[in-house]
PDB file of C-alpha atoms in Angstrom:
ATOM      1  CA  MET B  76       6.296  14.945   9.995  1.00 40.00           C
ATOM      2  CA  LYS B  77       5.967  13.613  13.580  1.00 47.00           C
ATOM      3  CA  GLU B  78       5.531  10.070  12.520  1.00 43.00           C
ATOM      4  CA  ALA B  79       8.833   9.623  10.961  1.00 43.00           C
ATOM      5  CA  PRO B  80      11.037   9.450  14.068  1.00 47.00           C
ATOM      6  CA  LYS B  81       8.160   7.774  16.159  1.00 45.00           C
ATOM      7  CA  HIS B  82       7.548   4.785  13.703  1.00 40.00           C
ATOM      8  CA  ALA B  83      11.243   4.795  12.200  1.00 43.00           C
ATOM      9  CA  TRP B  84      10.043   5.797   8.837  1.00 42.00           C
ATOM     10  CA  GLY B  85      12.445   6.309   6.186  1.00 45.00           C
ATOM     11  CA  ILE B  86       9.654   7.394   3.785  1.00 45.00           C
ATOM     12  CA  LEU B  87       6.695   9.177   4.992  1.00 59.00           C
ATOM     13  CA  LEU B  88       2.889   8.410   4.471  1.00 64.00           C
ATOM     14  CA  VAL B  89       2.282  11.729   2.962  1.00 67.00           C
ATOM     15  CA  GLN B  90      -1.216  10.752   2.121  1.00 73.00           C
ATOM     16  CA  ARG B  91      -2.055   9.474   5.623  1.00 78.00           C
ATOM     17  CA  ASP B  92      -5.461  11.274   5.775  1.00 83.00           C
ATOM     18  CA  SER B  93      -6.427   9.477   2.506  1.00 86.00           C
ATOM     19  CA  LEU B  94      -5.294   6.091   3.795  1.00 89.00           C
ATOM     20  CA  LYS B  95      -7.047   6.757   7.088  1.00 91.00           C
ATOM     21  CA  GLN B  96     -10.233   7.751   5.217  1.00 91.00           C
ATOM     22  CA  LEU B  97     -10.162   4.526   3.188  1.00 92.00           C
ATOM     23  CA  LEU B  98      -9.563   2.449   6.313  1.00 95.00           C
ATOM     24  CA  ALA B  99     -12.528   3.968   8.082  1.00 95.00           C
ATOM     25  CA  LYS B 100     -14.743   3.165   5.083  1.00 94.00           C
ATOM     26  CA  LEU B 101     -13.531  -0.596   4.884  1.00 96.00           C
ATOM     27  CA  PHE B 102     -13.986  -0.906   8.763  1.00 96.00           C
ATOM     28  CA  GLU B 103     -17.736   0.325   8.341  1.00 95.00           C
ATOM     29  CA  GLU B 104     -18.096  -2.532   5.721  1.00 94.00           C
ATOM     30  CA  LYS B 105     -16.240  -5.307   7.389  1.00 94.00           C
ATOM     31  CA  LYS B 106     -15.594  -6.427  10.969  1.00 93.00           C
ATOM     32  CA  HIS B 107     -11.945  -7.712  10.373  1.00 97.00           C
ATOM     33  CA  LEU B 108      -9.294  -6.738   7.705  1.00 98.00           C
ATOM     34  CA  GLU B 109      -6.443  -8.742   6.351  1.00 98.00           C
ATOM     35  CA  ILE B 110      -3.944  -5.899   5.254  1.00 98.00           C
ATOM     36  CA  LEU B 111      -0.724  -6.556   3.222  1.00 98.00           C
ATOM     37  CA  GLU B 112       1.837  -3.826   2.754  1.00 96.00           C
ATOM     38  CA  VAL B 113       4.145  -4.377  -0.433  1.00 96.00           C
ATOM     39  CA  GLY B 114       7.367  -2.627   0.238  1.00 92.00           C
ATOM     40  CA  CYS B 115       7.165  -2.585   3.924  1.00 91.00           C
ATOM     41  CA  PHE B 116      10.945  -2.335   4.536  1.00 87.00           C
ATOM     42  CA  LYS B 117      11.089  -2.022   8.316  1.00 84.00           C
ATOM     43  CA  GLY B 118       7.400  -2.240   9.046  1.00 84.00           C
ATOM     44  CA  MET B 119       6.946   1.412   9.222  1.00 81.00           C
ATOM     45  CA  LEU B 120       3.346   1.384   8.666  1.00 89.00           C
ATOM     46  CA  VAL B 121       2.249  -0.967  11.456  1.00 90.00           C
ATOM     47  CA  GLY B 122       2.935   1.478  14.389  1.00 88.00           C
ATOM     48  CA  TRP B 123       0.634   4.124  12.553  1.00 89.00           C
ATOM     49  CA  LEU B 124      -1.931   1.429  12.182  1.00 93.00           C
ATOM     50  CA  GLN B 125      -1.795   0.543  15.816  1.00 92.00           C
ATOM     51  CA  GLU B 126      -2.149   4.157  16.723  1.00 91.00           C
ATOM     52  CA  SER B 127      -4.724   5.047  14.266  1.00 93.00           C
ATOM     53  CA  PHE B 128      -6.954   1.830  14.548  1.00 96.00           C
ATOM     54  CA  PRO B 129      -6.177   0.398  17.858  1.00 96.00           C
ATOM     55  CA  LYS B 130      -7.011  -3.501  18.137  1.00 95.00           C
ATOM     56  CA  GLU B 131      -9.028  -2.830  21.097  1.00 96.00           C
ATOM     57  CA  ARG B 132     -11.646  -1.243  18.693  1.00 97.00           C
ATOM     58  CA  TYR B 133     -10.735  -2.605  15.363  1.00 97.00           C
ATOM     59  CA  SER B 134      -9.981  -6.061  14.118  1.00 98.00           C
ATOM     60  CA  TRP B 135      -7.122  -6.452  11.669  1.00 98.00           C
ATOM     61  CA  ASN B 136      -3.819  -8.577  10.837  1.00 97.00           C
ATOM     62  CA  TYR B 137      -0.984  -6.662   9.023  1.00 97.00           C
ATOM     63  CA  TYR B 138       1.402  -8.630   6.887  1.00 97.00           C
ATOM     64  CA  GLY B 139       4.633  -6.936   5.209  1.00 95.00           C
ATOM     65  CA  VAL B 140       6.465  -7.927   2.137  1.00 96.00           C
ATOM     66  CA  ASP B 141       9.826  -6.611   0.941  1.00 94.00           C
ATOM     67  CA  VAL B 142      12.507  -7.835  -1.126  1.00 92.00           C
ATOM     68  CA  VAL B 143      14.992  -7.362   1.868  1.00 89.00           C
ATOM     69  CA  GLU B 144      15.010  -8.250   5.514  1.00 87.00           C
ATOM     70  CA  PRO B 145      16.355  -5.220   7.402  1.00 83.00           C
ATOM     71  CA  PRO B 146      18.019  -6.423  10.504  1.00 84.00           C
ATOM     72  CA  ASP B 147      16.545  -3.537  12.450  1.00 83.00           C
ATOM     73  CA  ARG B 148      12.791  -4.034  11.397  1.00 81.00           C
ATOM     74  CA  ARG B 149      10.101  -4.087  13.800  1.00 82.00           C
ATOM     75  CA  LYS B 150       9.474  -7.596  14.956  1.00 87.00           C
ATOM     76  CA  ASP B 151       5.711  -7.343  15.736  1.00 87.00           C
ATOM     77  CA  TYR B 152       4.184  -8.378  12.503  1.00 90.00           C
ATOM     78  CA  PRO B 153       4.707 -11.140   9.883  1.00 91.00           C
ATOM     79  CA  HIS B 154       7.335 -10.250   7.406  1.00 93.00           C
ATOM     80  CA  TYR B 155       7.970 -11.881   4.194  1.00 95.00           C
ATOM     81  CA  VAL B 156      10.952 -11.501   1.801  1.00 95.00           C
ATOM     82  CA  MET B 157       9.402 -11.898  -1.754  1.00 96.00           C
ATOM     83  CA  ASN B 158       9.173  -9.873  -4.863  1.00 95.00           C
ATOM     84  CA  ALA B 159       6.042  -7.850  -5.537  1.00 96.00           C
ATOM     85  CA  GLU B 160       6.003  -9.346  -9.078  1.00 97.00           C
ATOM     86  CA  SER B 161       5.362 -12.719  -7.779  1.00 96.00           C
ATOM     87  CA  LEU B 162       3.482 -12.735  -4.387  1.00 97.00           C
ATOM     88  CA  GLU B 163       3.489 -16.174  -2.884  1.00 97.00           C
ATOM     89  CA  PHE B 164       0.064 -15.995  -1.311  1.00 98.00           C
ATOM     90  CA  GLU B 165      -3.106 -17.660  -2.395  1.00 98.00           C
ATOM     91  CA  ALA B 166      -5.490 -15.635  -4.590  1.00 98.00           C
ATOM     92  CA  GLU B 167      -8.149 -13.502  -2.771  1.00 98.00           C
ATOM     93  CA  ARG B 168      -6.332 -13.425   0.549  1.00 98.00           C
ATOM     94  CA  PHE B 169      -6.453  -9.807   1.417  1.00 98.00           C
ATOM     95  CA  ASP B 170      -8.895  -6.933   2.043  1.00 98.00           C
ATOM     96  CA  LEU B 171      -6.518  -4.135   1.538  1.00 98.00           C
ATOM     97  CA  ILE B 172      -3.107  -3.880  -0.047  1.00 98.00           C
ATOM     98  CA  ILE B 173      -0.985  -0.794   0.473  1.00 96.00           C
ATOM     99  CA  MET B 174       2.056   0.394  -1.673  1.00 95.00           C
ATOM    100  CA  ILE B 175       3.631   3.583  -0.179  1.00 90.00           C
ATOM    101  CA  GLU B 176       6.277   5.038  -2.366  1.00 88.00           C
ATOM    102  CA  VAL B 177       7.121   1.562  -3.772  1.00 91.00           C
ATOM    103  CA  LEU B 178       5.611   1.144  -7.261  1.00 93.00           C
ATOM    104  CA  GLU B 179       8.268   3.379  -8.999  1.00 91.00           C
ATOM    105  CA  HIS B 180      11.005   1.026  -7.581  1.00 91.00           C
ATOM    106  CA  ILE B 181       9.568  -2.143  -9.201  1.00 94.00           C
ATOM    107  CA  VAL B 182      10.938  -3.066 -12.548  1.00 94.00           C
ATOM    108  CA  ASP B 183       7.711  -4.776 -13.951  1.00 97.00           C
ATOM    109  CA  TYR B 184       5.175  -2.593 -11.914  1.00 96.00           C
ATOM    110  CA  VAL B 185       2.184  -3.725 -14.205  1.00 97.00           C
ATOM    111  CA  ARG B 186       3.026  -7.334 -13.141  1.00 98.00           C
ATOM    112  CA  ALA B 187       3.146  -6.271  -9.574  1.00 98.00           C
ATOM    113  CA  LEU B 188      -0.151  -4.679 -10.020  1.00 98.00           C
ATOM    114  CA  ARG B 189      -1.552  -7.909 -11.549  1.00 98.00           C
ATOM    115  CA  GLU B 190      -0.334  -9.865  -8.533  1.00 98.00           C
ATOM    116  CA  ALA B 191      -2.010  -7.313  -6.270  1.00 98.00           C
ATOM    117  CA  TYR B 192      -5.187  -7.829  -8.215  1.00 98.00           C
ATOM    118  CA  ARG B 193      -4.777 -11.577  -7.751  1.00 98.00           C
ATOM    119  CA  VAL B 194      -4.297 -11.698  -3.992  1.00 98.00           C
ATOM    120  CA  LEU B 195      -6.971  -9.233  -3.292  1.00 98.00           C
ATOM    121  CA  LYS B 196     -10.350 -10.429  -2.078  1.00 98.00           C
ATOM    122  CA  LYS B 197     -13.488  -9.606  -4.251  1.00 97.00           C
ATOM    123  CA  ASN B 198     -14.327  -5.809  -3.292  1.00 96.00           C
ATOM    124  CA  GLY B 199     -10.771  -5.689  -1.682  1.00 97.00           C
ATOM    125  CA  TYR B 200      -8.863  -2.432  -2.210  1.00 98.00           C
ATOM    126  CA  LEU B 201      -5.604  -1.264  -3.393  1.00 98.00           C
ATOM    127  CA  PHE B 202      -3.947   1.789  -1.994  1.00 95.00           C
ATOM    128  CA  ILE B 203      -1.113   3.498  -3.844  1.00 94.00           C
ATOM    129  CA  GLN B 204       0.939   6.490  -2.721  1.00 89.00           C
ATOM    130  CA  SER B 205       3.733   7.715  -5.177  1.00 87.00           C
ATOM    131  CA  VAL B 206       5.668  10.939  -6.004  1.00 82.00           C
ATOM    132  CA  ILE B 207       4.212  12.558  -9.177  1.00 79.00           C
ATOM    133  CA  CYS B 208       6.096  12.279 -12.324  1.00 76.00           C
ATOM    134  CA  HIS B 209       7.098  16.022 -12.707  1.00 77.00           C
ATOM    135  CA  ASP B 210       8.455  16.306  -9.195  1.00 79.00           C
ATOM    136  CA  LYS B 211      12.319  16.576  -9.282  1.00 81.00           C
ATOM    137  CA  THR B 212      12.698  13.774  -6.699  1.00 78.00           C
ATOM    138  CA  ALA B 213      10.668  11.366  -9.086  1.00 78.00           C
ATOM    139  CA  LEU B 214      13.164  12.104 -11.873  1.00 82.00           C
ATOM    140  CA  SER B 215      16.381  12.339 -10.049  1.00 82.00           C
ATOM    141  CA  ASP B 216      16.033   9.418  -7.609  1.00 82.00           C
ATOM    142  CA  PRO B 217      18.419   6.589  -9.317  1.00 86.00           C
ATOM    143  CA  THR B 218      16.276   3.738  -7.596  1.00 85.00           C
ATOM    144  CA  HIS B 219      13.219   4.784  -9.676  1.00 85.00           C
ATOM    145  CA  PHE B 220      12.602   2.581 -12.656  1.00 89.00           C
ATOM    146  CA  HIS B 221       9.382   4.622 -13.567  1.00 88.00           C
ATOM    147  CA  VAL B 222       7.854   7.858 -13.117  1.00 87.00           C
ATOM    148  CA  LEU B 223       4.174   7.833 -12.342  1.00 89.00           C
ATOM    149  CA  HIS B 224       1.199  10.093 -13.229  1.00 88.00           C
ATOM    150  CA  PRO B 225      -2.133   9.770 -11.602  1.00 90.00           C
ATOM    151  CA  GLU B 226      -4.056   9.995 -14.773  1.00 93.00           C
ATOM    152  CA  THR B 227      -1.953   7.276 -16.608  1.00 94.00           C
ATOM    153  CA  LEU B 228      -1.899   4.999 -13.699  1.00 95.00           C
ATOM    154  CA  THR B 229      -5.697   5.463 -13.258  1.00 96.00           C
ATOM    155  CA  ARG B 230      -6.190   4.216 -16.928  1.00 97.00           C
ATOM    156  CA  LEU B 231      -3.683   1.243 -16.227  1.00 97.00           C
ATOM    157  CA  LEU B 232      -5.659   0.219 -13.132  1.00 98.00           C
ATOM    158  CA  LYS B 233      -8.918   0.200 -14.844  1.00 98.00           C
ATOM    159  CA  TRP B 234      -7.540  -1.594 -17.718  1.00 98.00           C
ATOM    160  CA  LEU B 235      -6.349  -4.297 -15.353  1.00 98.00           C
ATOM    161  CA  GLY B 236      -9.939  -4.539 -13.955  1.00 98.00           C
ATOM    162  CA  PHE B 237      -9.795  -2.487 -10.895  1.00 98.00           C
ATOM    163  CA  LYS B 238     -13.079  -0.315 -10.245  1.00 98.00           C
ATOM    164  CA  ASP B 239     -14.094   2.925  -8.315  1.00 96.00           C
ATOM    165  CA  VAL B 240     -10.594   4.526  -8.952  1.00 96.00           C
ATOM    166  CA  GLU B 241     -10.158   7.581  -6.712  1.00 93.00           C
ATOM    167  CA  VAL B 242      -7.308  10.110  -6.821  1.00 92.00           C
ATOM    168  CA  LYS B 243      -5.998  12.472  -4.200  1.00 87.00           C
ATOM    169  CA  ASP B 244      -3.686  14.990  -5.601  1.00 81.00           C
ATOM    170  CA  GLY B 245      -0.861  16.576  -3.821  1.00 70.00           C
ATOM    171  CA  GLY B 246       2.962  16.643  -3.971  1.00 67.00           C
ATOM    172  CA  ASN B 247       2.672  12.913  -3.756  1.00 81.00           C
ATOM    173  CA  PHE B 248      -0.433  11.610  -5.007  1.00 85.00           C
ATOM    174  CA  ALA B 249      -2.568   8.657  -3.774  1.00 86.00           C
ATOM    175  CA  ILE B 250      -4.999   6.417  -5.645  1.00 92.00           C
ATOM    176  CA  TRP B 251      -7.170   3.843  -4.338  1.00 93.00           C
ATOM    177  CA  CYS B 252      -9.419   1.346  -6.256  1.00 96.00           C
ATOM    178  CA  ARG B 253     -11.635  -1.662  -5.776  1.00 97.00           C
ATOM    179  CA  LYS B 254     -11.327  -5.209  -7.096  1.00 97.00           C
TER     180      LYS B 254
END
């Protein structure tokens, strides 16, 4: 994947077409987007956003949250050190929350999803990409607290109050849903 070295990605956005499709849909609905990436690490996504949705044509702000402050992270975005299970943002702050290959690393991922719901604006979207539970990397990665499956995650998201849940299958699956 050409994006990895270009944007210093440690983990790839495998479902980039799915995310691009969702962002295009959101930009049709809104003139400006407030975007939060949970588990941003080094700010890997912001370069892809700048390239795919240039600020000359699209209006958006990107914020990154992670439990660490990497010394070599990108410095062209606001970065906050905080836990996904306890986001320190006011309610209904963001139009889109993105979690790429992060949910399986969060101890209490249900609480993290509740927090995402809380800080999403009404009709805001949550985008999740994860490795599917039966993939050997899902089971062998010692940093994973959970293995995820799109069907059970869909049921959980609906139970938490999310609507319009869509799943995109692949080696890594993507789910997006609306508050």
